[in-house]
Coordinates of C-alpha atoms in Angstrom, one line a residue:
X1 CA 135.8 69.5 305.8
X2 CA 134.7 70.9 302.4
X3 CA 134.6 75.3 302.4
X4 CA 132.9 76.3 299.0
X5 CA 132.8 79.9 297.2
X6 CA 133.7 81.7 294.4
X7 CA 137.4 82.2 292.7
X8 CA 137.6 84.7 289.1
X9 CA 141.6 84.0 287.9
X10 CA 142.6 83.7 283.5
X11 CA 143.3 79.8 284.1
X12 CA 141.5 77.2 282.3
X13 CA 140.2 74.1 283.6
X14 CA 139.6 73.7 286.7
X15 CA 140.8 70.6 290.1
X16 CA 137.9 68.3 291.5
X17 CA 137.1 69.8 294.2
X18 CA 137.8 68.0 297.5
X19 CA 139.8 68.9 301.2
X20 CA 140.2 72.9 302.0
X21 CA 138.6 73.9 298.6
X22 CA 138.2 77.3 298.3
X23 CA 135.9 79.4 295.8
X24 CA 134.9 82.3 295.9
X25 CA 134.8 85.9 293.0
X26 CA 137.3 87.4 293.2
X27 CA 140.4 88.7 290.9
X28 CA 144.3 88.1 290.9
X29 CA 146.5 90.9 291.2
X30 CA 147.6 90.9 287.7
X31 CA 143.8 90.9 286.3
X32 CA 140.3 89.9 286.2
X33 CA 140.0 86.4 284.3
X34 CA 137.1 83.9 283.7
X35 CA 136.0 81.7 287.0
X36 CA 137.5 78.8 288.1
X37 CA 138.5 77.0 291.3
X38 CA 141.3 76.1 293.4
X39 CA 142.9 74.5 296.1
X40 CA 143.4 76.7 299.4
X41 CA 146.8 78.1 300.5
X42 CA 147.9 75.7 304.0
X43 CA 148.8 79.1 305.7
X44 CA 146.1 81.9 305.9
X45 CA 145.7 84.9 307.7
X46 CA 143.3 85.1 310.2
X47 CA 139.8 86.2 308.3
X48 CA 141.6 86.4 304.8
X49 CA 140.4 89.5 303.2
X50 CA 142.3 86.8 300.2
X51 CA 143.2 84.0 299.6
X52 CA 146.6 81.6 298.6
X53 CA 145.7 78.5 296.1
X54 CA 148.3 76.2 296.3
X55 CA 149.1 76.6 293.1
X56 CA 150.9 80.6 294.6
X57 CA 148.5 82.3 293.5
X58 CA 146.7 85.4 295.9
X59 CA 142.8 86.3 295.3
X60 CA 140.8 88.7 296.6
X61 CA 137.5 88.6 298.1
X62 CA 134.3 90.1 296.0
X63 CA 131.0 90.3 296.1
X64 CA 129.4 86.8 295.7
X65 CA 128.7 83.5 297.6
X66 CA 131.2 81.9 300.1
X67 CA 129.7 78.5 301.0
X68 CA 130.3 76.4 304.6
X69 CA 129.5 73.0 304.1
X70 CA 129.6 69.0 305.5
X71 CA 131.4 69.9 308.3
X72 CA 131.1 67.0 311.2
X73 CA 129.3 64.5 310.4
X74 CA 127.5 63.6 313.8
X75 CA 129.4 60.1 313.5
X76 CA 133.1 60.7 313.1
X77 CA 133.2 64.0 313.2
X78 CA 136.0 65.8 315.7
X79 CA 134.1 68.3 317.8
X80 CA 136.3 70.3 318.2
X81 CA 138.0 71.7 314.9
X82 CA 134.2 71.2 313.8
X83 CA 133.5 74.0 316.1
X84 CA 136.6 76.2 315.1
X85 CA 136.2 75.5 311.3
X86 CA 132.5 76.7 311.8
X87 CA 133.3 80.4 314.3
X88 CA 136.4 81.5 311.4
X89 CA 134.2 80.9 309.0
X90 CA 131.2 83.2 310.0
X91 CA 134.3 85.2 311.9
X92 CA 134.6 86.0 307.6
X93 CA 132.0 86.6 306.8
X94 CA 131.2 89.3 310.1
X95 CA 134.6 91.1 309.4
X96 CA 134.1 91.1 305.7
X97 CA 131.1 91.4 303.2
X98 CA 129.5 88.7 301.4
X99 CA 126.7 88.6 299.2
X100 CA 125.6 85.0 300.0
X101 CA 127.1 83.2 302.6
X102 CA 125.6 80.1 302.2
X103 CA 126.2 77.2 305.7
X104 CA 124.8 73.9 305.2
X105 CA 126.7 71.3 307.5
X106 CA 125.6 68.8 310.1
X107 CA 128.1 69.1 312.9
X108 CA 128.7 67.6 316.7
X109 CA 130.0 70.8 318.1
X110 CA 132.3 71.8 321.6
X111 CA 131.7 75.2 322.5
X112 CA 129.6 77.8 321.6
X113 CA 129.3 78.8 317.3
X114 CA 129.1 82.7 317.3
X115 CA 127.8 84.9 314.4
X116 CA 128.5 87.5 314.5
X117 CA 131.6 89.4 317.1
X118 CA 132.2 91.4 320.1
X119 CA 131.4 94.5 318.9
X120 CA 130.4 97.2 318.7
X121 CA 130.4 97.6 314.8
X122 CA 127.3 95.7 313.0
X123 CA 128.2 92.5 311.3
X124 CA 128.9 93.4 307.3
X125 CA 127.4 90.5 305.8
X126 CA 123.1 91.1 305.8
X127 CA 122.1 88.3 304.4
X128 CA 122.8 83.9 305.4
X129 CA 121.5 81.1 303.6
X130 CA 121.2 76.8 304.5
X131 CA 119.3 75.5 307.5
X132 CA 122.6 74.1 309.4
X133 CA 122.7 71.1 312.4
X134 CA 124.2 72.1 315.2
X135 CA 125.2 69.9 318.7
X136 CA 126.2 70.2 321.8
X137 CA 129.0 66.9 322.2
X138 CA 129.3 68.3 325.7
X139 CA 129.0 70.6 328.7
X140 CA 129.1 74.2 327.0
X141 CA 128.1 77.4 330.1
X142 CA 126.5 79.1 327.9
X143 CA 124.4 79.2 324.3
X144 CA 125.5 76.7 321.5
X145 CA 124.7 79.3 319.2
X146 CA 125.0 83.1 319.7
X147 CA 124.4 86.0 317.2
X148 CA 126.0 89.3 318.5
X149 CA 126.1 92.8 317.0
X150 CA 124.4 91.8 313.2
X151 CA 121.6 94.5 313.3
X152 CA 119.7 93.9 310.0
X153 CA 120.6 90.6 309.7
X154 CA 118.6 87.7 307.3
X155 CA 118.6 84.2 307.8
X156 CA 117.0 82.1 305.2
X157 CA 116.4 78.8 306.8
X158 CA 115.8 77.0 310.2
X159 CA 117.9 75.5 312.0
X160 CA 118.2 72.5 314.2
X161 CA 120.2 73.2 317.6
X162 CA 120.5 70.0 319.6
X163 CA 121.1 69.9 323.2
X164 CA 122.9 66.9 323.9
X165 CA 125.1 64.2 321.6
X166 CA 121.9 61.9 321.6
X167 CA 118.3 62.9 322.6
X168 CA 117.2 62.3 325.9
X169 CA 114.3 64.5 327.3
X170 CA 115.2 64.2 331.2
X171 CA 116.9 68.0 332.4
X172 CA 120.1 65.9 333.5
X173 CA 121.3 64.8 329.7
X174 CA 121.4 68.2 328.0
X175 CA 124.6 69.3 327.7
X176 CA 124.2 73.4 326.4
X177 CA 122.6 75.1 329.0
X178 CA 121.0 78.3 326.0
X179 CA 120.1 77.0 322.0
X180 CA 120.8 81.4 320.5
X181 CA 120.9 83.9 322.5
X182 CA 120.5 87.1 320.9
X183 CA 122.8 90.3 321.5
X184 CA 122.6 93.5 320.7
X185 CA 121.0 92.0 317.2
X186 CA 117.7 93.8 316.8
X187 CA 115.6 93.5 313.4
X188 CA 116.9 90.1 313.6
X189 CA 115.1 88.0 311.1
X190 CA 115.8 83.9 310.3
X191 CA 113.0 82.0 308.9
X192 CA 112.5 79.4 312.1
X193 CA 114.1 77.0 314.5
X194 CA 114.0 73.1 315.4
X195 CA 115.8 73.0 319.3
X196 CA 115.5 70.4 321.6
X197 CA 117.5 69.0 325.1
X198 CA 118.3 73.1 327.0
X199 CA 118.7 73.5 330.1
X200 CA 117.5 77.1 330.6
X201 CA 115.9 79.4 327.1
X202 CA 115.6 77.1 323.5
X203 CA 116.0 80.8 322.4
X204 CA 116.3 83.4 325.2
X205 CA 117.2 87.8 324.0
X206 CA 118.4 89.8 327.3
X207 CA 119.6 92.8 328.0
X208 CA 122.0 94.2 327.9
X209 CA 122.1 94.8 324.3
X210 CA 119.3 94.8 321.9
X211 CA 116.6 92.6 320.7
X212 CA 113.8 94.3 319.8
X213 CA 111.7 93.9 316.7
X214 CA 113.6 90.7 315.5
X215 CA 111.0 87.8 314.0
X216 CA 112.0 84.3 314.9
X217 CA 110.0 82.9 312.7
X218 CA 108.2 79.6 313.0
X219 CA 109.1 77.8 316.2
X220 CA 108.8 73.9 317.0
X221 CA 110.6 74.2 320.6
X222 CA 111.4 70.7 323.2
X223 CA 112.4 69.6 326.5
X224 CA 114.0 73.3 327.2
X225 CA 114.3 74.6 330.3
X226 CA 112.7 73.5 335.1
X227 CA 109.3 73.8 335.7
X228 CA 107.3 70.6 335.0
X229 CA 107.2 68.3 337.0
X230 CA 109.3 64.5 336.7
X231 CA 112.9 64.6 334.8
X232 CA 111.9 67.5 333.4
X233 CA 113.2 69.5 336.0
X234 CA 115.4 70.0 338.9
X235 CA 113.7 69.3 342.1
X236 CA 114.0 69.6 345.7
X237 CA 112.1 69.2 349.3
X238 CA 112.3 71.5 351.9
X239 CA 111.3 71.5 355.4
X240 CA 111.9 68.3 356.2
X241 CA 114.3 67.0 358.7
X242 CA 116.7 66.5 355.7
X243 CA 116.8 69.8 355.3
X244 CA 116.6 70.3 358.6
X245 CA 115.3 74.5 358.7
X246 CA 111.8 76.0 359.3
X247 CA 110.4 78.3 357.6
X248 CA 110.0 82.3 358.2
X249 CA 107.9 84.3 357.3
X250 CA 108.7 88.1 356.8
X251 CA 106.2 90.9 355.4
X252 CA 101.8 91.2 356.4
X253 CA 98.5 90.1 355.3
X254 CA 97.9 91.9 351.7
X255 CA 101.9 93.3 351.5
X256 CA 104.1 93.0 348.5
X257 CA 106.6 92.8 350.9
X258 CA 105.5 89.4 352.0
X259 CA 107.8 86.0 351.7
X260 CA 109.2 83.1 353.3
X261 CA 112.3 81.5 353.5
X262 CA 112.7 77.9 353.9
X263 CA 115.3 75.5 353.8
X264 CA 115.4 73.4 350.9
X265 CA 117.6 69.6 349.9
X266 CA 118.7 70.7 346.3
X267 CA 119.3 74.4 345.0
X268 CA 119.0 75.4 341.9
X269 CA 121.8 75.6 338.8
X270 CA 124.6 78.5 340.6
X271 CA 123.7 80.3 337.2
X272 CA 119.9 80.6 338.3
X273 CA 121.3 82.9 341.3
X274 CA 120.4 85.9 341.0
X275 CA 118.1 88.7 343.0
X276 CA 115.4 87.1 340.3
X277 CA 115.9 89.4 337.6
X278 CA 118.3 89.5 334.9
X279 CA 121.7 90.2 335.0
X280 CA 124.7 90.1 332.7
X281 CA 126.5 87.0 331.1
X282 CA 124.8 84.1 330.8
X283 CA 122.0 83.9 333.8
X284 CA 119.3 83.4 332.3
X285 CA 116.8 84.0 335.5
X286 CA 114.3 85.3 336.0
X287 CA 113.3 82.5 338.5
X288 CA 110.5 80.8 340.3
X289 CA 110.0 77.3 342.1
X290 CA 106.2 75.7 342.5
X291 CA 104.8 74.6 345.9
X292 CA 101.3 72.7 345.9
X293 CA 100.7 73.7 342.4
X294 CA 101.8 77.4 343.1
X295 CA 103.8 80.0 342.1
X296 CA 105.9 81.7 344.1
X297 CA 109.1 83.7 342.7
X298 CA 112.4 83.2 344.1
X299 CA 113.8 86.8 345.6
X300 CA 116.8 85.6 346.7
X301 CA 119.2 82.2 346.9
X302 CA 121.4 81.7 349.9
X303 CA 123.4 78.7 348.9
X304 CA 125.8 78.6 352.2
X305 CA 122.5 77.4 353.9
X306 CA 120.2 75.6 351.5
X307 CA 117.4 78.7 351.0
X308 CA 116.0 80.2 348.7
X309 CA 113.6 83.3 350.0
X310 CA 110.3 83.8 347.9
X311 CA 107.1 85.5 347.7
X312 CA 104.9 85.5 348.1
X313 CA 104.6 84.0 351.4
X314 CA 103.9 80.1 350.8
X315 CA 100.5 79.0 352.7
X316 CA 100.8 78.4 356.4
X317 CA 98.7 75.0 356.4
X318 CA 102.0 73.7 354.9
X319 CA 105.2 73.3 357.1
X320 CA 107.1 71.2 354.1
X321 CA 107.3 67.1 353.0
X322 CA 106.0 68.6 348.9
X323 CA 108.4 68.5 346.6
X324 CA 109.2 71.5 345.1
X325 CA 109.3 71.8 340.9
X326 CA 112.2 75.5 340.2
X327 CA 111.0 77.5 337.0
X328 CA 114.0 78.9 334.9
X329 CA 114.6 79.1 331.5
X330 CA 112.1 78.6 329.2
X331 CA 111.5 77.3 324.9
X332 CA 111.4 81.2 323.8
X333 CA 112.5 83.3 326.8
X334 CA 112.3 87.3 326.6
X335 CA 113.2 90.0 328.7
X336 CA 114.5 93.3 329.6
X337 CA 113.1 96.6 328.0
X338 CA 115.4 96.8 324.6
X339 CA 113.8 92.6 324.2
X340 CA 110.2 94.7 322.9
X341 CA 108.0 94.7 320.1
X342 CA 110.0 91.0 319.3
X343 CA 107.7 88.9 316.7
X344 CA 107.3 85.3 316.1
X345 CA 105.0 83.3 314.2
X346 CA 104.3 80.1 314.7
X347 CA 105.6 79.2 318.3
X348 CA 105.5 75.0 318.6
X349 CA 106.0 74.7 322.1
X350 CA 105.9 71.0 323.8
X351 CA 107.9 69.7 327.0
X352 CA 109.5 72.4 328.1
X353 CA 109.0 74.2 331.8
X354 CA 107.8 77.4 330.5
X355 CA 106.4 77.3 326.6
X356 CA 106.7 80.8 326.1
X357 CA 107.9 83.5 329.1
X358 CA 107.4 87.2 327.5
X359 CA 108.7 88.8 329.3
X360 CA 109.9 92.3 327.5
X361 CA 108.5 95.5 328.8
X362 CA 106.4 95.5 324.8
X363 CA 106.1 92.2 324.6
X364 CA 105.9 89.4 321.6
X365 CA 103.4 89.7 318.6
X366 CA 102.8 86.3 317.9
X367 CA 100.6 84.7 314.7
X368 CA 100.0 81.1 316.6
X369 CA 100.7 79.7 320.0
X370 CA 100.6 75.5 320.0
X371 CA 101.7 75.1 324.0
X372 CA 100.9 71.7 324.5
X373 CA 102.2 69.3 328.3
X374 CA 104.9 72.2 329.2
X375 CA 104.5 73.4 333.4
X376 CA 103.3 76.7 331.8
X377 CA 102.2 77.5 328.7
X378 CA 102.9 81.0 328.3
X379 CA 103.7 83.7 331.3
X380 CA 103.4 87.1 330.5
X381 CA 105.7 89.7 332.4
X382 CA 109.7 89.2 333.8
X383 CA 109.0 89.1 338.6
X384 CA 106.1 90.5 340.2
X385 CA 107.2 94.4 340.6
X386 CA 108.1 94.6 337.0
X387 CA 106.5 96.8 334.6
X388 CA 104.9 95.3 331.7
X389 CA 102.5 97.2 329.0
X390 CA 101.7 94.5 326.6
X391 CA 100.8 91.1 325.2
X392 CA 99.3 90.0 322.5
X393 CA 100.0 85.8 321.5
X394 CA 98.0 85.4 318.7
X395 CA 94.8 82.2 319.4
X396 CA 96.0 79.3 322.1
X397 CA 96.1 76.3 321.7
X398 CA 97.1 74.9 325.5
X399 CA 96.9 71.2 325.7
X400 CA 98.1 69.1 328.7
X401 CA 100.5 71.9 330.3
X402 CA 100.9 70.9 333.8
X403 CA 100.2 73.7 336.2
X404 CA 99.0 76.4 334.0
X405 CA 97.7 77.7 330.6
X406 CA 98.6 80.9 330.8
X407 CA 100.1 83.2 333.0
X408 CA 101.2 86.8 334.0
X409 CA 103.2 87.7 336.2
X410 CA 103.6 91.3 336.1
X411 CA 101.8 93.4 338.5
X412 CA 102.9 96.5 336.1
X413 CA 99.4 98.5 336.5
X414 CA 100.0 99.3 332.7
X415 CA 99.5 95.0 331.8
X416 CA 97.7 94.9 329.4
X417 CA 96.4 92.4 326.1
X418 CA 95.0 90.5 324.3
X419 CA 94.4 86.7 325.2
X420 CA 91.7 85.1 321.8
X421 CA 90.4 81.7 323.7
X422 CA 89.5 80.7 320.4
X423 CA 90.6 76.7 321.8
X424 CA 87.5 76.1 324.1
X425 CA 90.4 78.0 327.3
X426 CA 90.3 76.2 330.9
X427 CA 89.9 79.5 332.8
X428 CA 90.9 77.5 336.2
X429 CA 94.4 77.8 334.6
X430 CA 94.7 81.5 333.4
X431 CA 96.1 83.5 336.6
X432 CA 97.7 86.3 337.6
X433 CA 100.5 85.5 339.6
X434 CA 101.9 89.2 341.5
X435 CA 99.2 88.5 344.6
X436 CA 100.0 88.6 347.7
X437 CA 98.4 86.5 350.1
X438 CA 95.8 88.2 352.4
X439 CA 95.9 85.6 355.5
X440 CA 97.1 81.7 355.8
X441 CA 94.1 80.5 354.1
X442 CA 90.5 79.6 353.5
X443 CA 87.6 77.2 351.9
X444 CA 88.2 78.7 349.1
X445 CA 91.5 78.7 347.4
X446 CA 91.6 82.1 345.4
X447 CA 90.0 83.9 348.5
X448 CA 93.4 83.4 349.9
X449 CA 95.4 86.2 347.8
X450 CA 94.5 90.6 347.1
X451 CA 91.4 90.7 344.8
X452 CA 92.6 93.4 343.3
X453 CA 95.7 92.0 342.2
X454 CA 94.4 88.8 341.1
X455 CA 92.5 89.6 338.1
X456 CA 93.9 90.0 334.9
X457 CA 93.3 93.8 334.8
X458 CA 92.6 95.2 331.1
X459 CA 93.3 92.0 329.3
X460 CA 90.9 91.1 326.7
X461 CA 89.6 87.1 327.4
X462 CA 87.8 86.0 324.2
X463 CA 86.3 83.2 325.2
X464 CA 83.1 81.1 323.8
X465 CA 81.7 83.6 321.7
X466 CA 82.7 86.7 324.0
X467 CA 85.3 89.6 324.3
X468 CA 85.6 90.1 328.6
X469 CA 87.7 92.7 329.6
X470 CA 88.1 92.9 332.9
X471 CA 86.7 97.3 334.7
X472 CA 86.6 96.7 338.3
X473 CA 88.2 99.3 340.0
X474 CA 90.4 97.6 342.6
X475 CA 88.5 99.3 346.0
X476 CA 85.0 97.7 344.6
X477 CA 83.8 98.3 348.0
X478 CA 79.5 99.3 348.7
X479 CA 81.1 102.9 349.8
X480 CA 82.9 104.3 347.1
X481 CA 80.3 105.7 345.2
X482 CA 82.5 105.4 341.7
X483 CA 82.7 101.9 341.8
X484 CA 81.4 100.8 338.0
X485 CA 78.8 97.8 338.7
X486 CA 78.8 94.6 335.9
X487 CA 76.8 92.1 335.4
X488 CA 77.6 89.0 336.0
X489 CA 78.1 87.0 332.8
X490 CA 79.0 90.0 331.2
X491 CA 79.5 94.0 331.5
X492 CA 77.9 96.9 331.5
X493 CA 74.3 95.8 331.5
X494 CA 71.4 96.7 334.1
X495 CA 68.0 94.5 333.8
X496 CA 65.4 96.3 333.9
X497 CA 61.3 94.8 335.5
X498 CA 58.2 95.4 335.6
X499 CA 56.4 93.9 338.6
X500 CA 54.6 94.8 342.0
X501 CA 56.4 91.7 344.1
X502 CA 58.6 89.8 342.1
X503 CA 61.5 87.0 343.8
X504 CA 64.7 87.3 342.4
X505 CA 67.1 83.9 342.7
X506 CA 70.7 85.0 343.1
X507 CA 73.1 82.0 340.5
X508 CA 76.1 81.3 341.2
X509 CA 79.2 82.4 340.3
X510 CA 82.3 80.6 337.7
X511 CA 84.5 81.7 340.4
X512 CA 87.2 81.7 337.5
X513 CA 85.4 84.4 336.1
X514 CA 85.2 86.5 339.0
X515 CA 88.4 85.9 339.7
X516 CA 89.7 86.6 335.9
X517 CA 87.8 89.7 334.7
X518 CA 85.9 90.2 338.8
X519 CA 82.3 89.9 336.9
X520 CA 80.3 89.5 341.4
X521 CA 77.8 92.2 340.6
X522 CA 74.6 92.9 338.8
X523 CA 72.0 95.6 338.9
X524 CA 68.0 95.8 339.0
X525 CA 65.5 98.5 338.0
X526 CA 62.0 97.7 339.7
X527 CA 59.0 99.3 339.0
X528 CA 55.4 98.8 339.0
X529 CA 52.1 100.5 339.2
X530 CA 52.3 102.9 342.6
X531 CA 53.5 106.0 342.8
X532 CA 56.9 107.4 341.0
X533 CA 56.8 103.8 339.8
X534 CA 57.0 102.3 343.3
X535 CA 56.3 98.3 343.2
X536 CA 53.1 97.9 345.6
X537 CA 54.3 94.4 346.5
X538 CA 57.5 93.0 348.2
X539 CA 60.8 91.8 346.0
X540 CA 62.4 89.3 347.9
X541 CA 66.4 88.0 347.4
X542 CA 67.1 84.6 347.6
X543 CA 70.2 82.3 346.5
X544 CA 69.4 80.1 344.1
X545 CA 70.5 76.3 344.7
X546 CA 72.9 74.0 343.7
X547 CA 74.5 70.3 345.1
X548 CA 77.1 69.5 346.7
X549 CA 79.4 66.5 347.9
X550 CA 78.6 65.4 351.0
X551 CA 77.7 62.0 353.0
X552 CA 74.0 61.0 354.1
X553 CA 74.2 58.4 355.9
X554 CA 70.8 56.4 356.5
X555 CA 68.6 56.7 360.2
X556 CA 71.4 59.9 360.6
X557 CA 70.7 63.5 360.5
X558 CA 74.4 64.5 360.3
X559 CA 75.7 64.8 356.4
X560 CA 79.8 65.3 356.6
X561 CA 82.0 65.9 353.9
X562 CA 79.9 68.4 352.4
X563 CA 81.7 72.3 351.7
X564 CA 79.3 74.1 354.7
X565 CA 80.7 77.7 353.1
X566 CA 77.4 80.4 352.4
X567 CA 75.0 77.6 354.5
X568 CA 73.2 78.3 357.5
X569 CA 69.9 77.2 359.9
X570 CA 67.1 77.5 358.2
X571 CA 68.5 76.4 354.8
X572 CA 66.2 74.4 352.8
X573 CA 68.1 71.1 351.3
X574 CA 67.1 67.5 349.4
X575 CA 68.1 64.9 348.2
X576 CA 69.4 61.1 347.8
X577 CA 67.7 60.1 351.6
X578 CA 66.6 63.4 352.7
X579 CA 62.7 63.7 353.8
X580 CA 60.6 66.6 352.0
X581 CA 60.6 69.7 353.7
X582 CA 63.9 69.4 355.5
X583 CA 66.3 72.3 356.7
X584 CA 69.6 72.8 358.5
X585 CA 69.6 72.9 362.1
X586 CA 72.3 73.4 362.8
X587 CA 76.3 74.3 360.6
X588 CA 78.7 72.3 363.2
X589 CA 82.0 72.9 361.3
X590 CA 83.6 73.5 357.8
X591 CA 82.1 70.5 356.7
X592 CA 79.4 69.5 358.8
X593 CA 76.1 70.0 359.3
X594 CA 72.6 68.5 361.0
X595 CA 69.1 68.4 359.0
X596 CA 66.0 68.5 361.0
X597 CA 65.2 65.6 359.8
X598 CA 67.1 62.3 359.2
X599 CA 68.1 60.5 356.1
X600 CA 66.6 57.5 355.0
X601 CA 68.7 56.1 353.1
X602 CA 72.6 57.0 352.6
X603 CA 73.5 59.9 349.5
X604 CA 76.9 60.9 347.9
X605 CA 75.1 64.8 347.7
X606 CA 72.8 67.9 348.4
X607 CA 70.7 70.2 347.1
X608 CA 71.4 74.3 349.0
X609 CA 71.6 77.2 348.2
X610 CA 74.7 78.2 346.9
X611 CA 75.4 80.8 350.0
X612 CA 74.0 83.7 352.4
X613 CA 71.2 86.6 351.6
X614 CA 72.3 89.8 353.4
X615 CA 73.4 87.0 355.9
X616 CA 69.6 84.8 356.0
X617 CA 68.4 82.8 354.0
X618 CA 66.9 86.0 352.1
X619 CA 66.1 89.6 351.9
X620 CA 62.7 91.0 351.2
X621 CA 61.6 94.7 350.0
X622 CA 58.7 96.3 350.8
X623 CA 57.1 99.6 350.9
X624 CA 59.1 101.0 348.1
X625 CA 58.2 105.4 347.5
X626 CA 59.3 105.1 343.8
X627 CA 61.3 102.8 341.4
X628 CA 64.0 101.0 342.7
X629 CA 67.5 100.4 341.8
X630 CA 68.8 97.6 343.7
X631 CA 72.8 96.5 343.3
X632 CA 74.0 93.3 344.1
X633 CA 77.3 92.0 345.4
X634 CA 78.9 88.6 345.0
X635 CA 81.9 87.4 348.2
X636 CA 83.2 84.1 346.7
X637 CA 85.6 83.7 349.9
X638 CA 82.0 83.6 352.0
X639 CA 79.7 83.0 349.6
X640 CA 77.4 85.8 350.5
X641 CA 75.0 88.2 349.0
X642 CA 74.6 91.6 349.4
X643 CA 71.4 93.1 348.4
X644 CA 71.2 97.0 349.1
X645 CA 68.3 100.6 348.2
X646 CA 70.4 103.0 345.4

């Protein structure tokens, strides 16, 4: 171990640098002299203001450089002694003002390293230098590195924090719970960090103390938290004969009070328990679980009976047996009202349960997010019923995230922000997770959830060269005169067509654009040569056609394996093996239809209308007395267009 600083005293040749050497700026009791180096005496007071050399002279600390380095090389260090020495160094810096404190060590440690103190006084040293490496030698119940009560501390460097003595991507191989924990560290700033292999969060900023306006710099974080399937996470079976329990559903359709309680074979670690919110101490919540690919928030844990209660309802088609993946921790976890407006330079988050869980009241501000191979890339909001007042991630590059790229968890109506999707976003992997279920299930999965809670309300989504924003009110009913009608693929555009007669083929609606920003309607104003601009002929509205996977069998009029949503008798169909002028004779079930003619060859698809119009094949309007505006809206859950005159 070598501890270095600077001493001043009237003496000539310094001894060679070796064990227990301290060089610190200061003066002796008898006066100030030129710099020299001296060995520290064997007995020192705790957090000394002065040092006694082995020649028995005392040296008073003054402002200059204080240093600890070369402590505990990874292959031969004593983890317990290493932690003690490093903590003594940081304790000295906390209680004494050091202008330039340097830490460049690489150490295996067996307990938490504390930069700061118990408070309430703030640390006196405001600047640290160096990029030390800390590696956990054994299980550490808290964080490997804690920064406490050090507001306005600047750390120039990029520390490395490793959650196990040897590289391990599996959850079971991680020793420490958290990498860096910020507590009462508002306006803390460092250059960044490399963080690898923690059970919970790589970096966590959480109540009950303030972390507002800190700057985390350039952060690379891998293999932290649970939420990615496989060995990366804690998993369990549920509702099986092994767990011996059945589901219990409470609440009602469309209610935010709905929950499902199930018995599980494996509970998450007990330090994740709570109400689903953060609590004091090291509890890193919130806690969620992936069930059949859908995120559910854990509202409570009954450890005595091995049960969890989740929101919203689990799909009623599921009776158990599927694997649950618990979601907790993250690469970076920001939570609570006092962890607000934290800046992240570039976040490189890979193979974490969640890359960035941005749960602060006022969301983080980042330059860029590289989110690759996580369970969930970006999670916004602390829990389904929490307030969330803004998120402004930089350009998001999502790739290979298992469940979702971007998710909004909070239901607060003041949720807003900007998502810059410059890297070709997959809209099906952007979801709002707080919506309750309307019913058990439908053929269209998003039809299970309340639409007014499913859209990314007030979020701008910049994708494919256009800014898209959800503007549709929650009760968008046809009898709601205040409803704002939006064009199908962009907002606030009305189409005007001059024609006495016209057939309008109504297009298919992108389900992801509908869910995220509410596009499902349009207005067309028709005017012709009649009185007051009335069209003199007939305006007809029918649905466009689209291809559907299906099994067409030669010699049979029955088509199976087809999604029959939006199909009805009388609609024209075509495809390989289907004779011309064939229509649907009957819709037999959710997956089968009968045609008016038998197929002449096998086929794997059918071209048919994408839906109904006013309950039929088409809707015709004639006898118009003036220029007329038609309002159109599509219901994805039933594949039904409604067209009305306004």
